[in-house]
mmCIF file of C-alpha atoms in Angstrom:
data_model
loop_
_atom_site.group_PDB
_atom_site.id
_atom_site.type_symbol
_atom_site.label_atom_id
_atom_site.label_comp_id
_atom_site.label_asym_id
_atom_site.label_seq_id
_atom_site.Cartn_x
_atom_site.Cartn_y
_atom_site.Cartn_z
ATOM 1 C CA MET A 469 1.437 -41.998 -20.741
ATOM 2 C CA VAL A 470 -1.076 -41.026 -18.115
ATOM 3 C CA THR A 471 -4.514 -40.475 -19.495
ATOM 4 C CA LYS A 472 -6.576 -37.948 -17.626
ATOM 5 C CA SER A 473 -9.905 -39.246 -16.510
ATOM 6 C CA ASP A 474 -13.078 -37.454 -17.515
ATOM 7 C CA THR A 475 -13.860 -36.751 -13.909
ATOM 8 C CA GLU A 476 -10.599 -35.027 -13.063
ATOM 9 C CA THR A 477 -11.232 -31.619 -11.572
ATOM 10 C CA VAL A 478 -9.282 -28.515 -12.429
ATOM 11 C CA GLN A 479 -8.197 -25.680 -10.160
ATOM 12 C CA ILE A 480 -7.755 -22.121 -11.358
ATOM 13 C CA GLU A 481 -6.965 -18.767 -9.867
ATOM 14 C CA ILE A 482 -8.497 -15.504 -11.074
ATOM 15 C CA PHE A 483 -6.120 -12.622 -10.520
ATOM 16 C CA PRO A 484 -7.685 -9.249 -11.376
ATOM 17 C CA ARG A 485 -5.440 -6.244 -11.972
ATOM 18 C CA ARG A 486 -7.222 -4.330 -9.244
ATOM 19 C CA PHE A 487 -8.822 -5.204 -5.943
ATOM 20 C CA LEU A 488 -12.548 -5.741 -6.277
ATOM 21 C CA ASN A 489 -15.181 -3.721 -4.513
ATOM 22 C CA PRO A 490 -17.670 -5.875 -2.634
ATOM 23 C CA ASP A 491 -20.422 -5.268 -5.207
ATOM 24 C CA THR A 492 -18.129 -6.186 -8.127
ATOM 25 C CA ALA A 493 -17.015 -9.299 -6.260
ATOM 26 C CA GLN A 494 -20.651 -10.203 -5.675
ATOM 27 C CA ARG A 495 -21.520 -9.745 -9.355
ATOM 28 C CA LEU A 496 -18.485 -11.754 -10.453
ATOM 29 C CA LEU A 497 -19.231 -14.627 -8.090
ATOM 30 C CA ASP A 498 -22.867 -14.670 -9.198
ATOM 31 C CA GLU A 499 -21.776 -14.916 -12.825
ATOM 32 C CA ILE A 500 -19.207 -17.615 -12.059
ATOM 33 C CA TYR A 501 -21.699 -19.605 -10.028
ATOM 34 C CA ARG A 502 -24.241 -19.335 -12.832
ATOM 35 C CA SER A 503 -21.703 -20.483 -15.413
ATOM 36 C CA GLY A 504 -21.728 -23.864 -13.653
ATOM 37 C CA GLY A 505 -19.231 -26.561 -12.833
ATOM 38 C CA VAL A 506 -17.991 -24.904 -9.654
ATOM 39 C CA LEU A 507 -16.967 -27.255 -6.868
ATOM 40 C CA ARG A 508 -15.076 -24.937 -4.536
ATOM 41 C CA ILE A 509 -14.586 -21.192 -4.311
ATOM 42 C CA MET A 510 -11.918 -19.516 -2.215
ATOM 43 C CA ILE A 511 -11.567 -15.765 -1.828
ATOM 44 C CA GLN A 512 -8.257 -14.222 -0.848
ATOM 45 C CA GLY A 513 -7.051 -10.725 -0.203
ATOM 46 C CA PRO A 514 -5.752 -8.368 2.446
ATOM 47 C CA ASN A 515 -7.649 -8.370 5.703
ATOM 48 C CA LEU A 516 -10.279 -5.724 6.367
ATOM 49 C CA PRO A 517 -10.268 -5.423 10.142
ATOM 50 C CA ARG A 518 -13.432 -4.531 12.026
ATOM 51 C CA ALA A 519 -11.478 -2.327 14.446
ATOM 52 C CA VAL A 520 -8.231 -0.355 14.351
ATOM 53 C CA PRO A 521 -5.605 -2.964 15.277
ATOM 54 C CA TYR A 522 -2.706 -0.745 16.390
ATOM 55 C CA GLY A 523 -1.814 2.703 17.587
ATOM 56 C CA PRO A 524 -3.634 5.400 19.526
ATOM 57 C CA GLY A 525 -6.926 4.538 17.831
ATOM 58 C CA LYS A 526 -6.691 0.848 18.750
ATOM 59 C CA GLY A 527 -10.093 -0.744 19.157
ATOM 60 C CA LEU A 528 -12.077 1.957 17.343
ATOM 61 C CA PRO A 529 -14.611 0.353 15.018
ATOM 62 C CA ILE A 530 -14.096 0.705 11.270
ATOM 63 C CA GLU A 531 -17.634 1.316 10.078
ATOM 64 C CA GLU A 532 -16.693 1.048 6.393
ATOM 65 C CA HIS A 533 -15.892 -2.647 6.832
ATOM 66 C CA LYS A 534 -19.059 -3.650 8.593
ATOM 67 C CA ASN A 535 -21.984 -5.553 7.154
ATOM 68 C CA MET A 536 -20.316 -6.612 3.945
ATOM 69 C CA LEU A 537 -21.949 -9.813 2.868
ATOM 70 C CA LEU A 538 -21.354 -12.121 -0.054
ATOM 71 C CA GLU A 539 -24.430 -14.062 -1.017
ATOM 72 C CA LEU A 540 -24.111 -17.147 -3.096
ATOM 73 C CA GLY A 541 -26.751 -19.799 -3.623
ATOM 74 C CA ASP A 542 -28.760 -19.816 -0.433
ATOM 75 C CA GLN A 543 -25.767 -18.935 1.736
ATOM 76 C CA ALA A 544 -24.365 -15.640 2.915
ATOM 77 C CA ILE A 545 -20.886 -15.158 4.250
ATOM 78 C CA GLU A 546 -19.349 -12.110 5.802
ATOM 79 C CA LEU A 547 -16.737 -10.538 3.577
ATOM 80 C CA ARG A 548 -13.659 -9.932 5.693
ATOM 81 C CA VAL A 549 -11.046 -9.298 2.999
ATOM 82 C CA LYS A 550 -10.553 -6.975 0.061
ATOM 83 C CA VAL A 551 -11.068 -9.393 -2.796
ATOM 84 C CA GLY A 552 -7.773 -9.819 -4.603
ATOM 85 C CA ARG A 553 -7.747 -13.411 -5.840
ATOM 86 C CA ILE A 554 -10.448 -15.946 -6.400
ATOM 87 C CA GLY A 555 -9.519 -19.604 -6.338
ATOM 88 C CA LEU A 556 -11.851 -22.043 -8.004
ATOM 89 C CA GLU A 557 -12.091 -25.765 -8.357
ATOM 90 C CA LEU A 558 -14.077 -26.695 -11.428
ATOM 91 C CA GLU A 559 -15.530 -29.973 -12.536
ATOM 92 C CA SER A 560 -13.601 -30.039 -15.762
ATOM 93 C CA GLU A 561 -11.321 -28.129 -18.100
ATOM 94 C CA GLU A 562 -14.301 -27.091 -20.245
ATOM 95 C CA ASP A 563 -15.715 -24.996 -17.403
ATOM 96 C CA ILE A 564 -12.768 -22.589 -17.560
ATOM 97 C CA GLU A 565 -14.171 -20.833 -20.616
ATOM 98 C CA GLY A 566 -17.434 -20.109 -18.771
ATOM 99 C CA VAL A 567 -15.457 -18.562 -15.921
ATOM 100 C CA ARG A 568 -13.374 -16.514 -18.340
ATOM 101 C CA ALA A 569 -16.530 -15.229 -20.038
ATOM 102 C CA ALA A 570 -18.001 -14.341 -16.631
ATOM 103 C CA CYS A 571 -14.855 -12.365 -15.775
ATOM 104 C CA GLU A 572 -14.937 -10.549 -19.114
ATOM 105 C CA ARG A 573 -18.564 -9.590 -18.575
ATOM 106 C CA THR A 574 -18.051 -8.385 -15.020
ATOM 107 C CA LEU A 575 -14.574 -6.961 -14.587
ATOM 108 C CA PRO A 576 -13.925 -3.476 -15.964
ATOM 109 C CA PHE A 577 -10.155 -4.143 -16.039
ATOM 110 C CA SER A 578 -7.840 -6.916 -17.141
ATOM 111 C CA PHE A 579 -7.331 -10.152 -15.266
ATOM 112 C CA ASP A 580 -5.282 -13.328 -15.434
ATOM 113 C CA ILE A 581 -6.552 -16.838 -15.091
ATOM 114 C CA LYS A 582 -3.894 -19.320 -14.052
ATOM 115 C CA LYS A 583 -4.310 -23.038 -13.771
ATOM 116 C CA ARG A 584 -2.563 -24.318 -10.703
ATOM 117 C CA GLN A 585 -2.949 -26.540 -7.692
ATOM 118 C CA LEU A 586 -4.608 -24.335 -5.085
ATOM 119 C CA PHE A 587 -5.958 -26.667 -2.457
ATOM 120 C CA HIS A 588 -3.936 -29.309 -0.702
ATOM 121 C CA THR A 589 -5.060 -32.862 -1.058
ATOM 122 C CA LYS A 590 -3.862 -34.406 2.197
ATOM 123 C CA PRO A 591 -4.603 -33.134 5.704
ATOM 124 C CA THR A 592 -1.770 -31.045 7.147
ATOM 125 C CA VAL A 593 -0.806 -30.823 10.804
ATOM 126 C CA SER A 594 -2.955 -27.688 11.028
ATOM 127 C CA ASP A 595 -5.883 -29.599 9.563
ATOM 128 C CA TYR A 596 -5.312 -32.342 12.119
ATOM 129 C CA ALA A 597 -5.415 -29.763 14.905
ATOM 130 C CA LYS A 598 -8.488 -28.130 13.425
ATOM 131 C CA TYR A 599 -10.583 -31.035 12.195
ATOM 132 C CA GLY A 600 -9.174 -34.083 13.970
ATOM 133 C CA SER A 601 -7.771 -37.274 12.477
ATOM 134 C CA GLU A 602 -10.748 -38.016 10.253
ATOM 135 C CA VAL A 603 -11.798 -35.367 7.767
ATOM 136 C CA GLU A 604 -15.173 -36.511 6.570
ATOM 137 C CA ASP A 605 -15.581 -34.026 3.759
ATOM 138 C CA LYS A 606 -12.249 -33.620 1.969
ATOM 139 C CA ARG A 607 -13.536 -30.495 0.218
ATOM 140 C CA ILE A 608 -12.841 -28.386 3.279
ATOM 141 C CA LEU A 609 -9.095 -29.070 3.117
ATOM 142 C CA GLY A 610 -7.174 -25.911 2.337
ATOM 143 C CA MET A 611 -10.260 -23.734 2.294
ATOM 144 C CA VAL A 612 -9.566 -21.557 5.321
ATOM 145 C CA ASP A 613 -6.463 -20.285 7.066
ATOM 146 C CA PRO A 614 -5.238 -22.467 9.919
ATOM 147 C CA LYS A 615 -6.159 -19.788 12.443
ATOM 148 C CA ALA A 616 -9.484 -18.758 10.877
ATOM 149 C CA LYS A 617 -12.784 -19.908 12.245
ATOM 150 C CA LYS A 618 -14.351 -22.458 9.959
ATOM 151 C CA GLU A 619 -17.888 -21.544 10.973
ATOM 152 C CA ARG A 620 -17.334 -17.893 10.117
ATOM 153 C CA ASN A 621 -15.330 -18.230 6.943
ATOM 154 C CA LEU A 622 -16.669 -21.323 5.268
ATOM 155 C CA ALA A 623 -20.061 -21.905 3.703
ATOM 156 C CA MET A 624 -21.394 -25.074 2.137
ATOM 157 C CA LEU A 625 -23.501 -24.239 -0.865
ATOM 158 C CA SER A 626 -24.501 -27.812 -1.513
ATOM 159 C CA ASP A 627 -24.285 -31.042 0.429
ATOM 160 C CA SER A 628 -23.687 -33.156 -2.635
ATOM 161 C CA ARG A 629 -20.029 -34.136 -2.848
ATOM 162 C CA GLY A 630 -18.376 -32.981 -5.998
ATOM 163 C CA ASP A 631 -16.634 -36.258 -6.728
ATOM 164 C CA SER A 632 -19.483 -38.612 -5.936
ATOM 165 C CA MET B 479 31.516 29.324 -10.402
ATOM 166 C CA ALA B 480 29.415 28.546 -7.361
ATOM 167 C CA TYR B 481 29.033 24.883 -6.539
ATOM 168 C CA LYS B 482 25.686 23.470 -7.579
ATOM 169 C CA PRO B 483 24.768 20.136 -6.036
ATOM 170 C CA GLN B 484 23.884 17.468 -8.580
ATOM 171 C CA TYR B 485 21.941 15.225 -6.189
ATOM 172 C CA TYR B 486 21.238 12.330 -8.532
ATOM 173 C CA PRO B 487 22.448 11.106 -11.914
ATOM 174 C CA GLY B 488 20.401 10.076 -14.924
ATOM 175 C CA THR B 489 18.655 11.601 -17.896
ATOM 176 C CA THR B 490 15.306 9.841 -17.565
ATOM 177 C CA SER B 491 12.196 11.551 -16.202
ATOM 178 C CA VAL B 492 12.629 9.438 -13.057
ATOM 179 C CA GLY B 493 16.169 10.749 -12.588
ATOM 180 C CA LYS B 494 14.942 14.311 -13.074
ATOM 181 C CA ASN B 495 12.090 13.831 -10.609
ATOM 182 C CA ARG B 496 14.473 12.351 -8.059
ATOM 183 C CA ARG B 497 16.694 15.398 -8.422
ATOM 184 C CA LYS B 498 13.667 17.655 -7.966
ATOM 185 C CA HIS B 499 12.644 15.880 -4.788
ATOM 186 C CA MET B 500 16.122 15.922 -3.332
ATOM 187 C CA SER B 501 16.737 19.567 -4.182
ATOM 188 C CA GLY B 502 13.358 20.648 -2.824
ATOM 189 C CA ASP B 503 12.598 22.427 -6.093
ATOM 190 C CA LEU B 504 9.040 21.150 -6.097
ATOM 191 C CA GLU B 505 5.966 22.271 -7.917
ATOM 192 C CA LYS B 506 3.070 23.255 -5.704
ATOM 193 C CA LEU B 507 -0.091 21.593 -6.947
ATOM 194 C CA ARG B 508 -2.674 22.254 -4.259
ATOM 195 C CA ASP B 509 -3.169 24.333 -1.159
ATOM 196 C CA ILE B 510 -4.353 22.411 1.867
ATOM 197 C CA SER B 511 -4.952 24.680 4.822
ATOM 198 C CA ASP B 512 -2.705 24.502 7.882
ATOM 199 C CA ALA B 513 -5.699 23.506 9.991
ATOM 200 C CA ASP B 514 -6.498 20.592 7.679
ATOM 201 C CA VAL B 515 -2.897 19.366 7.733
ATOM 202 C CA VAL B 516 -2.889 19.526 11.537
ATOM 203 C CA THR B 517 -6.232 17.718 11.643
ATOM 204 C CA VAL B 518 -5.015 14.821 9.515
ATOM 205 C CA MET B 519 -1.780 14.570 11.502
ATOM 206 C CA GLY B 520 -3.888 14.201 14.628
ATOM 207 C CA HIS B 521 -1.312 15.256 17.222
ATOM 208 C CA ARG B 522 -3.163 18.360 18.433
ATOM 209 C CA ALA B 523 -6.433 20.125 17.686
ATOM 210 C CA PRO B 524 -6.066 22.931 15.130
ATOM 211 C CA GLY B 525 -5.662 26.246 16.937
ATOM 212 C CA ALA B 526 -4.695 24.615 20.235
ATOM 213 C CA ASP B 527 -1.485 25.616 21.993
ATOM 214 C CA TYR B 528 1.618 23.611 21.315
ATOM 215 C CA PRO B 529 2.411 21.410 24.307
ATOM 216 C CA SER B 530 6.074 21.662 25.219
ATOM 217 C CA THR B 531 8.686 19.365 26.663
ATOM 218 C CA HIS B 532 10.990 22.125 27.903
ATOM 219 C CA PRO B 533 10.849 25.890 28.369
ATOM 220 C CA PRO B 534 11.745 28.098 25.382
ATOM 221 C CA LEU B 535 15.499 28.014 24.779
ATOM 222 C CA LYS B 536 15.832 31.706 25.527
ATOM 223 C CA GLU B 537 14.499 31.149 29.039
ATOM 224 C CA MET B 538 16.610 28.087 29.664
ATOM 225 C CA GLY B 539 19.973 29.758 29.808
ATOM 226 C CA GLU B 540 21.923 27.560 27.479
ATOM 227 C CA PRO B 541 25.570 26.742 28.165
ATOM 228 C CA ASP B 542 28.246 28.665 26.344
ATOM 229 C CA CYS B 543 28.742 26.523 23.271
ATOM 230 C CA PRO B 544 30.143 27.589 19.888
ATOM 231 C CA ILE B 545 27.874 25.166 18.010
ATOM 232 C CA ARG B 546 24.757 26.542 19.695
ATOM 233 C CA GLN B 547 25.885 30.021 18.768
ATOM 234 C CA LEU B 548 26.493 28.931 15.211
ATOM 235 C CA VAL B 549 23.270 27.001 14.583
ATOM 236 C CA GLU B 550 20.022 28.851 14.849
ATOM 237 C CA PRO B 551 17.360 26.641 16.427
ATOM 238 C CA THR B 552 14.257 25.800 14.398
ATOM 239 C CA PRO B 553 11.068 27.547 15.575
ATOM 240 C CA GLY B 554 9.890 24.314 17.183
ATOM 241 C CA ALA B 555 13.163 23.741 19.022
ATOM 242 C CA ALA B 556 13.291 27.375 20.159
ATOM 243 C CA ALA B 557 9.799 27.067 21.616
ATOM 244 C CA GLY B 558 10.452 23.693 23.246
ATOM 245 C CA ASP B 559 7.850 21.744 21.250
ATOM 246 C CA ARG B 560 7.307 18.021 21.485
ATOM 247 C CA ILE B 561 8.772 15.750 18.804
ATOM 248 C CA ARG B 562 5.989 14.602 16.521
ATOM 249 C CA TYR B 563 5.853 12.771 13.208
ATOM 250 C CA SER B 564 4.065 12.408 9.938
ATOM 251 C CA GLN B 565 4.305 9.235 7.950
ATOM 252 C CA PHE B 566 3.303 8.581 4.369
ATOM 253 C CA ALA B 567 2.703 5.425 2.407
ATOM 254 C CA ASP B 568 3.229 5.697 -1.348
ATOM 255 C CA SER B 569 2.052 3.162 -3.865
ATOM 256 C CA MET B 570 4.528 1.378 -6.088
ATOM 257 C CA TYR B 571 2.057 2.038 -8.906
ATOM 258 C CA ASN B 572 3.863 5.219 -9.916
ATOM 259 C CA ALA B 573 3.310 7.253 -6.755
ATOM 260 C CA PRO B 574 5.297 10.469 -7.068
ATOM 261 C CA SER B 575 7.515 9.932 -4.029
ATOM 262 C CA VAL B 576 8.158 6.256 -3.528
ATOM 263 C CA PRO B 577 10.286 5.054 -0.597
ATOM 264 C CA TYR B 578 13.461 6.961 0.107
ATOM 265 C CA TRP B 579 12.572 10.139 -1.797
ATOM 266 C CA ARG B 580 10.514 11.725 0.956
ATOM 267 C CA SER B 581 13.321 10.804 3.329
ATOM 268 C CA TYR B 582 15.994 12.247 1.069
ATOM 269 C CA TRP B 583 13.883 15.376 0.713
ATOM 270 C CA GLY B 584 13.547 15.555 4.491
ATOM 271 C CA ALA B 585 17.207 14.887 5.204
ATOM 272 C CA ILE B 586 18.404 17.500 2.722
ATOM 273 C CA ASN B 587 15.758 20.200 3.008
ATOM 274 C CA CYS B 588 14.269 20.046 6.497
ATOM 275 C CA ARG B 589 16.197 21.369 9.464
ATOM 276 C CA GLY B 590 15.969 19.484 12.725
ATOM 277 C CA ALA B 591 14.207 16.542 11.094
ATOM 278 C CA ASP B 592 14.787 12.833 11.486
ATOM 279 C CA PRO B 593 13.578 11.019 8.378
ATOM 280 C CA GLY B 594 13.321 7.285 8.082
ATOM 281 C CA THR B 595 12.319 4.858 5.377
ATOM 282 C CA LEU B 596 10.805 1.496 6.072
ATOM 283 C CA SER B 597 9.263 -1.009 3.703
ATOM 284 C CA GLY B 598 6.632 1.027 1.931
ATOM 285 C CA ARG B 599 6.423 3.957 4.317
ATOM 286 C CA GLN B 600 8.410 7.015 5.098
ATOM 287 C CA ILE B 601 8.378 8.860 8.376
ATOM 288 C CA ILE B 602 9.778 12.252 9.268
ATOM 289 C CA GLU B 603 10.058 13.281 12.899
ATOM 290 C CA ALA B 604 10.673 16.831 14.057
ATOM 291 C CA ARG B 605 9.499 19.405 16.577
ATOM 292 C CA GLU B 606 5.735 19.824 16.327
ATOM 293 C CA ARG B 607 5.486 23.186 14.580
ATOM 294 C CA ASP B 608 8.336 22.234 12.245
ATOM 295 C CA ILE B 609 6.849 18.896 11.224
ATOM 296 C CA GLU B 610 3.511 20.575 10.543
ATOM 297 C CA GLN B 611 5.216 22.888 8.110
ATOM 298 C CA TYR B 612 7.186 20.041 6.487
ATOM 299 C CA THR B 613 4.037 17.956 6.172
ATOM 300 C CA LYS B 614 2.190 20.792 4.510
ATOM 301 C CA VAL B 615 4.952 21.098 1.906
ATOM 302 C CA GLN B 616 4.674 17.384 1.198
ATOM 303 C CA MET B 617 0.885 17.435 0.930
ATOM 304 C CA ASP B 618 0.758 20.555 -1.210
ATOM 305 C CA SER B 619 3.518 19.688 -3.643
ATOM 306 C CA GLU B 620 4.056 17.187 -6.401
ATOM 307 C CA MET B 621 5.518 14.774 -3.831
ATOM 308 C CA THR B 622 1.977 13.648 -3.154
ATOM 309 C CA ASP B 623 -0.764 12.307 -5.354
ATOM 310 C CA VAL B 624 -3.908 12.086 -3.305
ATOM 311 C CA SER B 625 -4.940 8.637 -4.532
ATOM 312 C CA LEU B 626 -1.500 6.967 -4.559
ATOM 313 C CA SER B 627 -0.065 8.511 -1.403
ATOM 314 C CA SER B 628 -1.645 8.919 1.976
ATOM 315 C CA MET B 629 -0.660 9.870 5.473
ATOM 316 C CA ARG B 630 -0.642 6.755 7.607
ATOM 317 C CA GLY B 631 0.712 6.758 11.105
ATOM 318 C CA CYS B 632 -0.006 3.073 11.640
ATOM 319 C CA THR B 633 -1.353 0.101 9.688
ATOM 320 C CA VAL B 634 0.384 1.400 6.607
ATOM 321 C CA HIS B 635 -0.070 -1.662 4.369
ATOM 322 C CA GLY B 636 -0.669 -0.572 0.782
ATOM 323 C CA HIS B 637 2.574 0.346 -0.998
ATOM 324 C CA SER B 638 3.039 -2.968 -2.771
ATOM 325 C CA LEU B 639 -0.594 -3.939 -3.181
ATOM 326 C CA ARG B 640 -2.782 -3.606 -6.231
ATOM 327 C CA LEU B 641 -4.933 -0.508 -6.379
ATOM 328 C CA ALA B 642 -8.633 -0.467 -5.625
ATOM 329 C CA GLU B 643 -11.142 -0.173 -8.445
ATOM 330 C CA ASP B 644 -11.259 3.610 -8.147
ATOM 331 C CA GLY B 645 -7.461 3.823 -8.473
ATOM 332 C CA THR B 646 -6.737 4.540 -4.817
ATOM 333 C CA MET B 647 -4.118 2.703 -2.795
ATOM 334 C CA PHE B 648 -5.460 0.015 -0.489
ATOM 335 C CA ASP B 649 -5.978 1.207 3.070
ATOM 336 C CA MET B 650 -6.917 -1.243 5.771
ATOM 337 C CA LEU B 651 -8.305 1.539 7.968
ATOM 338 C CA ALA B 652 -10.231 3.350 5.204
ATOM 339 C CA ARG B 653 -8.719 6.726 6.096
ATOM 340 C CA THR B 654 -9.501 8.276 2.745
ATOM 341 C CA GLU B 655 -12.496 8.046 0.487
ATOM 342 C CA MET B 656 -13.145 8.956 -3.107
ATOM 343 C CA GLY B 657 -16.211 11.143 -3.440
ATOM 344 C CA SER B 658 -18.719 11.009 -6.274
ATOM 345 C CA ASP B 659 -17.114 14.217 -7.584
ATOM 346 C CA GLY B 660 -13.804 12.362 -8.014
ATOM 347 C CA LYS B 661 -12.167 14.196 -5.129
ATOM 348 C CA VAL B 662 -10.362 12.425 -2.322
ATOM 349 C CA SER B 663 -11.072 13.263 1.310
ATOM 350 C CA TYR B 664 -9.506 12.172 4.562
ATOM 351 C CA VAL B 665 -12.253 10.922 6.854
ATOM 352 C CA LYS B 666 -9.823 9.768 9.544
ATOM 353 C CA ASP B 667 -6.565 11.080 10.874
ATOM 354 C CA GLN B 668 -3.303 9.287 10.194
ATOM 355 C CA VAL B 669 -3.864 6.710 12.944
ATOM 356 C CA GLY B 670 -7.459 5.915 11.972
ATOM 357 C CA ILE B 671 -9.407 8.087 14.423
ATOM 358 C CA PRO B 672 -12.509 9.477 12.647
ATOM 359 C CA LEU B 673 -12.479 13.214 11.955
ATOM 360 C CA ASP B 674 -15.372 15.518 12.807
ATOM 361 C CA LYS B 675 -15.169 17.046 9.364
ATOM 362 C CA LYS B 676 -13.825 15.562 6.145
ATOM 363 C CA VAL B 677 -10.613 17.044 4.802
ATOM 364 C CA ASN B 678 -10.855 17.426 1.069
ATOM 365 C CA VAL B 679 -7.454 17.098 -0.597
ATOM 366 C CA GLY B 680 -8.623 17.399 -4.174
ATOM 367 C CA LYS B 681 -8.588 15.324 -7.308
ATOM 368 C CA PRO B 682 -5.969 12.672 -8.019
ATOM 369 C CA MET B 683 -3.578 13.009 -10.938
ATOM 370 C CA SER B 684 -4.315 11.148 -14.149
ATOM 371 C CA GLU B 685 -2.386 7.954 -14.916
ATOM 372 C CA ALA B 686 -0.314 9.799 -17.508
ATOM 373 C CA GLU B 687 0.490 12.537 -15.027
ATOM 374 C CA VAL B 688 1.690 10.181 -12.293
ATOM 375 C CA ALA B 689 3.752 8.259 -14.852
ATOM 376 C CA LYS B 690 5.436 11.559 -15.690
ATOM 377 C CA ARG B 691 5.992 12.637 -12.077
ATOM 378 C CA THR B 692 6.952 9.351 -10.451
ATOM 379 C CA THR B 693 10.305 8.558 -8.844
ATOM 380 C CA ILE B 694 10.025 4.800 -9.316
ATOM 381 C CA PHE B 695 11.608 2.863 -12.137
ATOM 382 C CA ARG B 696 9.087 0.388 -13.468
ATOM 383 C CA HIS B 697 9.197 -1.956 -16.425
ATOM 384 C CA ASP B 698 5.859 -0.562 -17.628
ATOM 385 C CA ASN B 699 6.925 3.071 -17.420
ATOM 386 C CA VAL B 700 10.572 4.139 -17.275
ATOM 387 C CA ALA B 701 12.660 0.991 -16.900
ATOM 388 C CA PHE B 702 15.930 1.003 -14.984
ATOM 389 C CA GLY B 703 17.726 -0.843 -17.756
ATOM 390 C CA GLY B 704 16.167 0.996 -20.693
ATOM 391 C CA ALA B 705 13.392 -0.162 -22.956
ATOM 392 C CA GLN B 706 12.976 -3.849 -23.631
ATOM 393 C CA GLY B 707 14.866 -4.860 -26.723
ATOM 394 C CA ALA B 708 16.997 -1.712 -26.554
ATOM 395 C CA ARG B 709 18.957 -2.099 -23.358
ATOM 396 C CA LYS B 710 20.542 1.133 -22.271
ATOM 397 C CA PHE B 711 21.290 1.494 -18.620
ATOM 398 C CA ASP B 712 20.264 4.717 -16.981
ATOM 399 C CA GLU B 713 23.154 6.735 -15.615
ATOM 400 C CA GLY B 714 21.604 6.178 -12.189
ATOM 401 C CA LEU B 715 22.126 2.440 -12.562
ATOM 402 C CA ILE B 716 25.720 2.876 -13.728
ATOM 403 C CA ALA B 717 26.399 5.147 -10.750
ATOM 404 C CA LEU B 718 24.766 2.626 -8.436
ATOM 405 C CA HIS B 719 26.937 -0.198 -9.824
ATOM 406 C CA HIS B 720 29.983 2.001 -9.382
ATOM 407 C CA MET B 721 29.106 2.702 -5.753
ATOM 408 C CA TRP B 722 28.288 -0.930 -5.136
ATOM 409 C CA GLU B 723 31.587 -2.075 -6.544
ATOM 410 C CA ARG B 724 33.587 0.456 -4.530
ATOM 411 C CA ARG B 725 31.693 -0.304 -1.370
ATOM 412 C CA SER B 726 32.222 -4.038 -1.783
ATOM 413 C CA ARG B 727 35.923 -3.580 -2.478
ATOM 414 C CA TRP B 728 36.384 -1.278 0.454
ATOM 415 C CA GLY B 729 34.336 -3.582 2.595
ATOM 416 C CA PHE B 730 36.510 -6.545 1.764
ATOM 417 C CA ARG B 731 39.906 -4.853 1.421
ATOM 418 C CA PRO B 732 39.849 -1.466 3.061
ATOM 419 C CA GLU B 733 43.388 -0.521 1.888
#
């Protein structure tokens, strides 16, 4: 029988029943971050383009999607999606309850929390093309889409490695 | 006895609503002005002349044709209007006219129209003054709920996505907005070009109301196969199986 080590991290996905407004997402992330034990956060959802992508209005700016920032710790990142899922890597199983309590406090509708493997553990071909043969900080694996810009979509909240 | 079309089988509310949509016997819920409908469609400015692709039929001198004598042209065709379209996206969260039902309505009730259904959107094309009239019927009637349906000429993504916090269907181009008074307004036309003036389309239906008026079978409302634990197939499903079986048999062995 395999005994789980005390240091084994756990990955969960928060799936709210509705898409989150930027301010709700901000409040939820603040609460989750405060609850502690968070190693990685990934936000997913449908894209919110900055300009009309197709049709006769192509290229027109979409003012509603501008200047949406998520601030966490001492970092700010531009919100470019409608928040639909939040993936988390936590230090341990015990941290899940803190996240659940944060969701209950913040979300005005129901949500699911599923435990599952969210981030890949080995570099993929896309990672090789993006980061090269040596990935110094393994925490960035699986954090951004292969085509997304790392600098724009990824923020390091702390330099301390989660597993060290 | 005069023949009365049956349109669609089934005794559930969904079956009844589908029959209503197909027959065109729709309840009018709101009155959006012609100018506002034209504004949201975005093909011409309200009050502007209709551009034409050919002279009026009367001036053209049509060939002697029994079909042309039999079929009266629509106003748009008679005037030589351009072909234009309106396209709607309807949420799978109990929108009143989910894919196919706008198209069925269009195919059965609208003359000179070319309806089409794609994944999560339904388009109807017709001569400009005809499609304006058809679009107004759709926007005014119970086919449309202002938070779960919206006119989207492009970037239509939203049908199968979760709703936003305020209960509106996701829209990548933010064409509609929910005001503080709970009323929904179009701030952009159907292709995402900002409007000079907002078009107020009124308050959305309540959740109970859309559940009553929807044409989608859902496990959490009216299920296709009856309630859980008490399986009883809707007549619509039995008819569908029947058609499926016949089609498959004919497909494989046409004799």
